[in-house]
Tab-separated table of C-alpha atoms and ligand atoms in Angstrom:
chain	number	residue	atom	x	y	z
A	27	MET	CA	122.260	48.372	42.549
A	28	ASN	CA	122.727	44.613	42.111
A	29	TYR	CA	126.303	43.646	41.236
A	30	ARG	CA	126.612	41.830	37.930
A	31	VAL	CA	129.430	40.246	36.019
A	32	GLY	CA	128.106	39.812	32.500
A	33	GLU	CA	124.607	38.456	32.981
A	34	THR	CA	125.282	37.048	36.438
A	35	VAL	CA	123.992	38.827	39.545
A	36	GLN	CA	126.535	38.448	42.352
A	37	GLN	CA	125.271	36.266	45.176
A	38	CYS	CA	126.786	35.857	48.616
A	39	ARG	CA	129.158	32.888	48.672
A	40	PHE	CA	127.679	31.731	51.962
A	41	CYS	CA	124.010	32.712	52.315
A	42	LYS	CA	123.197	33.341	48.594
A	43	HIS	CA	121.685	36.758	49.330
A	44	THR	CA	121.931	39.159	46.356
A	45	LEU	CA	124.876	41.495	46.906
A	46	THR	CA	124.191	45.212	46.569
A	47	HIS	CA	126.843	46.957	48.702
A	48	SER	CA	130.423	47.733	47.724
A	49	MET	CA	132.930	47.849	50.577
A	50	VAL	CA	135.852	49.198	48.547
A	51	ASP	CA	136.774	49.484	44.861
A	52	LEU	CA	140.515	49.111	44.258
A	53	GLY	CA	140.385	49.513	40.475
A	54	SER	CA	141.874	46.845	38.205
A	55	SER	CA	145.050	44.860	38.691
A	56	PRO	CA	146.718	41.630	37.569
A	57	LEU	CA	146.758	38.506	39.765
A	58	CYS	CA	149.085	39.394	42.613
A	59	GLU	CA	151.290	36.279	42.555
A	60	ASP	CA	151.889	36.398	38.803
A	61	PHE	CA	155.476	37.675	38.856
A	62	LEU	CA	156.761	38.493	35.386
A	63	VAL	CA	159.933	37.374	33.649
A	64	GLU	CA	161.628	40.030	31.531
A	65	ALA	CA	160.319	38.598	28.244
A	66	ARG	CA	156.741	39.300	29.390
A	67	LEU	CA	157.286	42.977	30.219
A	68	HIS	CA	156.232	44.156	26.773
A	69	ALA	CA	153.368	41.714	26.350
A	70	PRO	CA	149.750	42.557	27.246
A	71	GLU	CA	148.958	41.849	30.873
A	72	PHE	CA	145.507	40.729	31.968
A	73	HIS	CA	143.928	42.984	34.601
A	74	TYR	CA	140.888	42.013	36.663
A	75	PRO	CA	138.642	44.457	38.525
A	76	LEU	CA	139.366	44.273	42.257
A	77	GLU	CA	136.406	45.142	44.399
A	78	ALA	CA	135.109	43.820	47.728
A	79	LEU	CA	131.397	43.593	48.433
A	80	VAL	CA	129.677	43.088	51.773
A	81	CYS	CA	126.585	40.944	52.314
A	82	GLU	CA	124.048	42.813	54.438
A	83	GLN	CA	122.443	39.539	55.532
A	84	CYS	CA	125.402	37.488	56.873
A	85	TRP	CA	128.109	40.245	56.675
A	86	LEU	CA	130.515	38.140	54.667
A	87	VAL	CA	132.951	40.436	52.853
A	88	GLN	CA	133.832	38.960	49.476
A	89	ALA	CA	135.632	39.763	46.255
A	90	VAL	CA	133.565	40.189	43.121
A	91	GLU	CA	133.916	36.890	41.280
A	92	TYR	CA	135.828	37.169	37.991
A	93	THR	CA	138.372	34.417	37.734
A	94	SER	CA	138.401	30.726	38.548
A	95	ASN	CA	140.764	29.566	41.252
A	96	SER	CA	142.481	27.071	38.945
A	97	ASP	CA	143.897	30.118	37.087
A	98	ILE	CA	145.453	31.369	40.293
A	99	PHE	CA	147.037	28.378	41.990
A	100	ASN	CA	148.779	27.064	38.927
A	101	HIS	CA	152.160	25.350	38.906
A	102	ASP	CA	153.964	28.708	39.006
A	103	TYR	CA	152.462	29.831	42.315
A	104	GLY	CA	155.176	31.917	43.946
A	105	TYR	CA	154.443	31.811	47.661
A	106	TYR	CA	156.622	29.552	49.818
A	107	SER	CA	155.806	29.638	53.529
A	108	SER	CA	159.321	28.638	54.563
A	109	PHE	CA	160.777	32.033	53.621
A	110	SER	CA	159.348	33.762	56.701
A	111	THR	CA	161.242	32.936	59.883
A	112	SER	CA	158.561	34.340	62.201
A	113	TRP	CA	155.907	32.247	60.443
A	114	LEU	CA	158.030	29.097	60.904
A	115	ALA	CA	158.371	29.840	64.630
A	116	HIS	CA	154.614	30.470	64.844
A	117	ALA	CA	153.950	27.050	63.232
A	118	LYS	CA	156.300	25.245	65.607
A	119	ARG	CA	154.710	26.846	68.686
A	120	TYR	CA	151.276	25.826	67.426
A	121	VAL	CA	152.364	22.190	66.973
A	122	ASP	CA	153.967	22.058	70.448
A	123	THR	CA	150.738	23.313	72.020
A	124	ILE	CA	148.179	21.317	70.021
A	125	VAL	CA	150.044	18.003	70.406
A	126	GLU	CA	149.798	18.414	74.166
A	127	ARG	CA	146.249	19.798	74.197
A	128	ARG	CA	144.935	16.904	72.067
A	129	SER	CA	147.372	14.206	73.356
A	130	LEU	CA	148.380	13.381	69.775
A	131	ASP	CA	150.596	10.338	69.204
A	132	ASP	CA	151.575	7.846	66.494
A	133	ASN	CA	148.043	6.364	66.457
A	134	CYS	CA	146.579	9.690	65.302
A	135	PHE	CA	146.127	11.184	61.855
A	136	VAL	CA	146.663	14.885	61.166
A	137	VAL	CA	145.579	16.609	57.940
A	138	GLU	CA	146.584	20.105	56.910
A	139	ILE	CA	144.660	21.901	54.181
A	140	ALA	CA	146.811	24.256	52.080
A	141	SER	CA	149.953	22.710	53.526
A	142	ASN	CA	152.219	24.683	51.186
A	143	ASP	CA	155.860	23.505	51.332
A	144	GLY	CA	155.346	21.382	54.462
A	145	TYR	CA	156.644	24.089	56.821
A	146	LEU	CA	154.112	23.133	59.525
A	147	LEU	CA	153.540	19.399	59.029
A	148	ARG	CA	157.233	18.592	59.185
A	149	ASN	CA	156.951	19.299	62.918
A	150	PHE	CA	154.504	16.346	63.106
A	151	VAL	CA	156.775	14.199	60.914
A	152	GLU	CA	159.632	14.829	63.375
A	153	ARG	CA	157.410	13.582	66.209
A	154	GLY	CA	156.379	10.449	64.312
A	155	ILE	CA	152.716	11.529	64.121
A	156	PRO	CA	151.144	10.385	60.812
A	157	CYS	CA	150.058	13.332	58.694
A	158	LEU	CA	149.010	14.355	55.217
A	159	GLY	CA	149.219	17.711	53.479
A	160	ILE	CA	146.740	18.863	50.847
A	161	ASP	CA	147.713	21.638	48.451
A	162	PRO	CA	146.615	22.485	44.909
A	163	ALA	CA	149.981	23.942	43.822
A	164	SER	CA	152.221	21.156	42.493
A	165	ASN	CA	155.509	23.054	42.879
A	166	VAL	CA	155.101	23.723	46.612
A	167	ALA	CA	153.766	20.160	47.127
A	168	GLU	CA	156.975	18.840	45.560
A	169	ALA	CA	159.009	20.971	47.989
A	170	ALA	CA	156.963	19.452	50.861
A	171	ARG	CA	157.669	15.886	49.732
A	172	GLU	CA	161.376	16.709	49.665
A	173	VAL	CA	161.248	17.401	53.422
A	174	GLY	CA	159.310	14.159	54.047
A	175	VAL	CA	155.758	15.530	54.144
A	176	ASP	CA	153.294	13.284	52.269
A	177	THR	CA	151.225	15.684	50.148
A	178	GLU	CA	148.135	15.312	47.970
A	179	VAL	CA	147.937	17.818	45.081
A	180	SER	CA	144.287	18.843	45.191
A	181	PHE	CA	141.738	21.389	46.308
A	182	PHE	CA	139.920	20.414	49.495
A	183	ASP	CA	136.288	19.510	48.891
A	184	THR	CA	133.727	16.913	49.969
A	185	ALA	CA	134.744	14.475	47.201
A	186	LEU	CA	138.353	14.457	48.439
A	187	ALA	CA	137.265	14.283	52.101
A	188	GLN	CA	135.102	11.224	51.391
A	189	ARG	CA	137.920	9.504	49.501
A	190	LEU	CA	140.452	10.176	52.266
A	191	ALA	CA	138.011	9.035	54.968
A	192	THR	CA	137.512	5.743	53.061
A	193	GLU	CA	141.030	5.070	51.788
A	194	ARG	CA	143.063	6.399	54.729
A	195	SER	CA	141.246	7.483	57.859
A	196	LYS	CA	139.186	10.262	59.315
A	197	ALA	CA	141.339	12.859	61.045
A	198	ASP	CA	142.001	13.499	64.726
A	199	LEU	CA	143.151	16.990	63.820
A	200	ILE	CA	142.467	19.097	60.721
A	201	ILE	CA	144.488	22.287	60.302
A	202	GLY	CA	143.778	25.150	57.935
A	203	ASN	CA	145.893	28.278	58.177
A	204	ASN	CA	145.066	31.167	55.855
A	205	VAL	CA	142.997	28.917	53.629
A	206	LEU	CA	139.412	30.028	54.369
A	207	ALA	CA	140.034	33.272	52.502
A	208	HIS	CA	141.365	31.383	49.474
A	209	THR	CA	138.357	29.090	49.224
A	210	PRO	CA	135.681	30.119	46.714
A	211	TYR	CA	133.175	27.354	47.564
A	212	ILE	CA	133.086	27.814	51.310
A	213	ASN	CA	129.937	25.799	51.990
A	214	ASP	CA	131.431	22.709	50.350
A	215	PHE	CA	134.749	23.334	52.103
A	216	VAL	CA	133.143	23.456	55.550
A	217	ALA	CA	130.996	20.393	54.726
A	218	ALA	CA	134.221	18.566	53.797
A	219	VAL	CA	135.656	19.330	57.255
A	220	LYS	CA	132.545	17.698	58.752
A	221	VAL	CA	133.105	14.595	56.564
A	222	LEU	CA	136.806	14.166	57.351
A	223	LEU	CA	136.759	14.889	61.100
A	224	LYS	CA	136.581	11.965	63.567
A	225	PRO	CA	133.597	12.176	65.982
A	226	GLU	CA	135.927	13.270	68.813
A	227	GLY	CA	138.336	15.161	66.526
A	228	MET	CA	139.194	18.848	66.404
A	229	ALA	CA	139.820	21.272	63.550
A	230	THR	CA	141.624	24.593	63.876
A	231	PHE	CA	141.595	27.438	61.391
A	232	GLU	CA	143.519	30.679	61.346
A	233	PHE	CA	142.378	33.601	59.247
A	234	PRO	CA	142.905	37.368	59.189
A	235	HIS	CA	140.241	39.066	61.288
A	236	LEU	CA	137.902	41.413	59.414
A	237	LEU	CA	137.789	43.692	62.459
A	238	GLU	CA	141.563	44.329	62.097
A	239	LEU	CA	141.254	44.841	58.355
A	240	ILE	CA	138.611	47.527	58.896
A	241	GLN	CA	140.142	49.235	61.926
A	242	ASN	CA	143.719	49.302	60.575
A	243	ASN	CA	142.984	50.144	56.926
A	244	GLN	CA	144.448	46.832	55.723
A	245	PHE	CA	142.913	47.203	52.271
A	246	ASP	CA	146.034	45.756	50.630
A	247	THR	CA	145.130	42.313	52.016
A	248	ILE	CA	142.286	42.379	49.498
A	249	TYR	CA	143.362	40.650	46.307
A	250	HIS	CA	141.942	38.287	43.725
A	251	GLU	CA	143.441	35.260	45.446
A	252	HIS	CA	141.400	36.116	48.561
A	253	PHE	CA	137.749	35.426	47.970
A	254	SER	CA	136.391	36.167	51.445
A	255	TYR	CA	137.163	38.152	54.624
A	256	TYR	CA	135.705	36.920	57.881
A	257	SER	CA	134.318	38.106	61.140
A	258	LEU	CA	133.907	35.482	63.872
A	259	ARG	CA	130.152	35.942	63.622
A	260	THR	CA	130.062	35.011	59.930
A	261	VAL	CA	132.479	32.109	60.256
A	262	GLN	CA	130.478	30.793	63.220
A	263	ALA	CA	127.295	30.843	61.133
A	264	MET	CA	129.089	28.889	58.372
A	265	PHE	CA	130.297	26.129	60.698
A	266	VAL	CA	126.945	25.887	62.517
A	267	HIS	CA	125.264	25.509	59.109
A	268	ALA	CA	127.480	22.427	58.499
A	269	GLY	CA	126.832	20.767	61.882
A	270	LEU	CA	130.009	21.968	63.562
A	271	LYS	CA	130.641	24.402	66.396
A	272	ILE	CA	133.341	26.836	67.479
A	273	VAL	CA	134.426	25.858	71.000
A	274	ASP	CA	137.266	28.359	71.440
A	275	VAL	CA	138.938	31.327	69.749
A	276	GLU	CA	142.301	33.019	70.188
A	277	LEU	CA	143.527	36.381	68.953
A	278	LEU	CA	146.859	36.136	67.121
A	279	LYS	CA	149.261	38.833	65.955
A	280	SER	CA	150.066	37.032	62.671
A	281	ALA	CA	149.021	38.524	59.324
A	282	GLY	CA	148.172	41.856	60.938
A	283	GLY	CA	145.736	40.347	63.450
A	284	SER	CA	144.195	36.908	62.986
A	285	LEU	CA	141.768	34.620	64.753
A	286	ARG	CA	142.439	30.955	65.485
A	287	ILE	CA	139.207	29.041	65.954
A	288	TYR	CA	138.807	25.565	67.442
A	289	ILE	CA	136.058	23.460	65.856
A	290	GLU	CA	134.318	20.274	66.959
A	291	HIS	CA	131.224	18.369	65.852
A	292	ASP	CA	128.114	20.087	67.216
A	293	ASP	CA	127.129	17.043	69.306
A	294	THR	CA	130.225	16.971	71.552
A	295	THR	CA	129.830	17.901	75.224
A	296	THR	CA	132.719	20.416	75.185
A	297	ALA	CA	131.759	23.723	76.810
A	298	VAL	CA	132.191	26.825	74.638
A	299	SER	CA	134.923	29.163	75.909
A	300	GLY	CA	133.903	32.650	77.061
A	301	SER	CA	136.407	34.113	74.584
A	302	VAL	CA	133.944	33.379	71.750
A	303	GLN	CA	131.370	35.815	73.151
A	304	THR	CA	134.114	38.360	73.939
A	305	VAL	CA	135.208	38.486	70.283
A	306	LEU	CA	131.597	38.600	69.047
A	307	ASP	CA	130.975	41.576	71.355
A	308	ALA	CA	134.110	43.363	70.076
A	309	GLU	CA	132.924	42.899	66.489
A	310	HIS	CA	129.539	44.342	67.325
A	311	ALA	CA	131.134	47.311	69.129
A	312	GLY	CA	133.456	47.824	66.127
A	313	GLY	CA	130.455	48.307	63.838
A	314	LEU	CA	131.014	45.225	61.680
A	315	PHE	CA	127.269	44.678	61.326
A	316	SER	CA	126.417	48.160	60.144
A	317	LEU	CA	126.853	49.524	56.590
A	318	PRO	CA	128.242	53.009	57.461
A	319	THR	CA	131.375	51.279	58.886
A	320	TYR	CA	132.149	50.011	55.378
A	321	THR	CA	131.555	53.393	53.733
A	322	ALA	CA	133.934	55.075	56.184
A	323	PHE	CA	136.545	52.408	55.442
A	324	ALA	CA	136.439	53.155	51.704
A	325	ASP	CA	137.052	56.863	52.438
A	326	ARG	CA	140.094	56.070	54.603
A	327	VAL	CA	141.572	53.867	51.853
A	328	VAL	CA	141.608	56.840	49.460
A	329	GLY	CA	143.348	58.850	52.200
A	330	VAL	CA	146.118	56.232	52.549
A	331	LYS	CA	146.718	56.342	48.787
A	332	HIS	CA	147.087	60.117	48.739
A	333	GLN	CA	149.378	60.191	51.768
A	334	LEU	CA	151.674	57.459	50.461
A	335	LEU	CA	152.003	59.177	47.075
A	336	GLU	CA	152.738	62.494	48.781
A	337	LEU	CA	155.432	60.874	50.913
A	338	LEU	CA	157.141	59.219	47.914
A	339	LEU	CA	156.901	62.407	45.820
A	340	ASN	CA	158.483	64.419	48.635
A	341	ILE	CA	161.357	61.931	48.919
A	342	ARG	CA	161.965	62.348	45.198
A	343	LYS	CA	161.740	66.160	45.374
A	344	GLU	CA	164.335	66.188	48.159
A	345	GLY	CA	166.683	64.185	45.951
A	346	LYS	CA	166.599	61.197	48.296
A	347	THR	CA	166.326	57.547	47.249
A	348	VAL	CA	163.894	54.804	48.217
A	349	ALA	CA	163.680	51.034	47.755
A	350	GLY	CA	161.057	48.476	48.666
A	351	TYR	CA	161.450	45.533	51.000
A	352	GLY	CA	159.513	42.345	50.213
A	353	ALA	CA	157.334	41.253	47.320
A	354	PRO	CA	154.185	39.935	49.004
A	355	GLY	CA	150.773	39.732	47.374
A	356	LYS	CA	149.553	42.617	49.501
A	357	GLY	CA	152.387	44.788	48.180
A	358	ASN	CA	151.035	44.371	44.683
A	359	THR	CA	147.549	45.472	45.716
A	360	LEU	CA	149.046	48.518	47.423
A	361	LEU	CA	151.357	49.516	44.559
A	362	ASN	CA	148.824	48.915	41.789
A	363	TYR	CA	145.990	50.673	43.595
A	364	CYS	CA	148.212	53.681	44.363
A	365	GLY	CA	149.678	53.695	40.830
A	366	ILE	CA	153.257	53.402	42.101
A	367	LYS	CA	155.752	52.415	39.394
A	368	PRO	CA	159.572	52.320	39.139
A	369	ASP	CA	159.808	56.147	38.886
A	370	LEU	CA	158.611	56.330	42.524
A	371	LEU	CA	159.913	52.954	43.737
A	372	PRO	CA	162.849	51.844	41.541
A	373	TYR	CA	163.113	48.312	42.944
A	374	THR	CA	162.250	45.966	45.794
A	375	VAL	CA	164.177	43.089	47.393
A	376	ASP	CA	162.988	39.729	48.699
A	377	LEU	CA	164.455	36.690	50.490
A	378	ASN	CA	162.603	34.312	48.147
A	379	HIS	CA	165.032	33.474	45.334
A	380	HIS	CA	162.117	32.289	43.158
A	381	LYS	CA	161.185	35.970	42.770
A	382	HIS	CA	164.664	37.308	41.931
A	383	GLY	CA	165.090	38.639	38.402
A	384	ARG	CA	161.328	38.918	38.060
A	385	TYR	CA	159.049	41.954	38.012
A	386	LEU	CA	156.014	42.776	40.120
A	387	PRO	CA	152.754	42.299	38.210
A	388	GLY	CA	151.215	45.559	37.012
A	389	SER	CA	153.793	47.966	38.421
A	390	HIS	CA	156.759	46.191	36.723
A	391	ILE	CA	159.005	47.047	39.677
A	392	PRO	CA	162.040	44.681	39.582
A	393	VAL	CA	162.745	42.241	42.457
A	394	TYR	CA	166.369	41.771	43.551
A	395	PRO	CA	168.162	39.786	46.272
A	396	THR	CA	168.472	41.720	49.550
A	397	GLU	CA	172.189	42.442	48.868
A	398	ARG	CA	170.999	45.141	46.483
A	399	LEU	CA	170.241	47.366	49.501
A	400	GLN	CA	173.872	47.221	50.595
A	401	GLU	CA	175.008	48.060	47.064
A	402	THR	CA	172.714	51.053	46.500
A	403	ARG	CA	172.215	52.339	50.100
A	404	PRO	CA	168.734	53.866	49.760
A	405	ASP	CA	167.733	56.654	52.180
A	406	TYR	CA	164.300	55.084	52.744
A	407	ILE	CA	163.002	51.511	52.709
A	408	LEU	CA	159.279	50.956	52.156
A	409	ILE	CA	158.205	47.801	54.003
A	410	LEU	CA	155.577	46.032	51.895
A	411	PRO	CA	154.886	43.066	54.261
A	412	TRP	CA	154.072	45.522	57.074
A	413	ASN	CA	152.842	42.658	59.300
A	414	LEU	CA	156.511	41.585	59.589
A	415	THR	CA	157.847	45.095	60.289
A	416	ARG	CA	159.599	44.217	63.535
A	417	GLU	CA	161.315	41.148	62.047
A	418	ILE	CA	162.386	43.115	58.953
A	419	VAL	CA	163.748	46.102	60.884
A	420	GLU	CA	165.868	43.635	62.902
A	421	GLN	CA	167.061	41.806	59.775
A	422	LEU	CA	168.028	45.136	58.221
A	423	ALA	CA	169.849	46.534	61.271
A	424	TYR	CA	172.916	46.931	59.021
A	425	THR	CA	171.147	49.645	57.002
A	426	ARG	CA	171.573	52.012	59.977
A	427	GLU	CA	175.204	52.174	58.899
A	428	TRP	CA	174.137	54.641	56.189
A	429	GLY	CA	171.167	56.055	58.110
A	430	ALA	CA	168.356	54.387	56.157
A	431	ARG	CA	164.869	54.966	57.517
A	432	PHE	CA	161.851	52.698	57.222
A	433	ILE	CA	158.399	53.531	55.891
A	434	ALA	CA	155.328	51.557	56.985
A	435	PRO	CA	152.413	52.111	54.550
A	436	ILE	CA	149.582	50.811	56.785
A	437	PRO	CA	147.442	51.855	58.736
A	438	THR	CA	148.669	55.331	57.735
A	439	PRO	CA	151.882	55.926	55.748
A	440	VAL	CA	154.569	56.923	58.228
A	441	ILE	CA	158.351	57.157	58.505
A	442	LEU	CA	159.323	55.028	61.484
A	443	ASP	CA	161.502	56.420	64.247
A	444	GLN	CA	165.007	55.034	64.199
A	445	ALA	CA	165.482	52.524	67.002
B	506	LIG	ZN1	125.572	36.496	52.946
């Protein structure tokens, strides 16, 4: 079967092959960052089908295309990077290392794509290294300017790259963390990196690794705001296509298991690190280039749904209480796919005050400040940003006072042992 939306056959975003294989169908849900104010609770809510397809030619996993990205990253975009302390520490460590590795100084120019609220670039500002952030969301860009990070409100494409290269400078370092997945026009995006990078420059990108997604049932990281999910093999083919090469790769623990790739122009003399072949071999051994792997994944996703519902129903039957922790995009995929509403999860809490007093899209679960846990003392706490489980369990050490226990939904729903 060829996938169609209306009259349009779905084509691979990278290689243009006609897409015929579904990886997983997560039903329909609203955009995951569209948190609702109370007045909108009784209004109709737009739901989009949420399904990931896999290209059998280049193995790019991609969401079925329904909505334009300008709908998603509007001025009300709710995600602020600075609300995760472990992510801030990760950014600082990266800057310390890359400044030394590339001998960056005040004669250099650093560009970050999807710079959010300036959480990373402000480390360059502190060192006096000229830098520019690029982000399409005007509210987070404003927050970046407030901490001294010059920010351009725009999507990153070849037109912008050419303008920046002419008006400012080409870049010694281009950074893109968790932006490849958010980019619908990946060929133009990668071509823009080629345009903006100095001949001897380097670009680094971090993105969640498809191998981790598959092996650890991370289906909740699939949402409308993520257009693509990458293996190293596919991302390597994309950069090679644009005249660039991957010279090194690192495995990172962030976002449930990510890759950081180091990119140069394809005509540099830099030797390619052996780690590139190691990761490619692991992907091959993990079955990423074979369709039955994707079918088995879809079956496991249904299993996670049933187990999580059973766990929450049992808590209710026993007369115990449960609350959520966090309001990340992935939490909305999980809750909407599983059909979890306030009768099974009465509320969640979040550090981000922009989300307080709002309701999760689709499920209409209310979001409160974290103090609500202390006030209501739930028996169980479901951790929605499961990639931050360790950090959250530490932050919530005080909940041991009343014997609260934590639930991690992924890779298999489980009640964590008390530390
Ligand atoms: Zn393809």
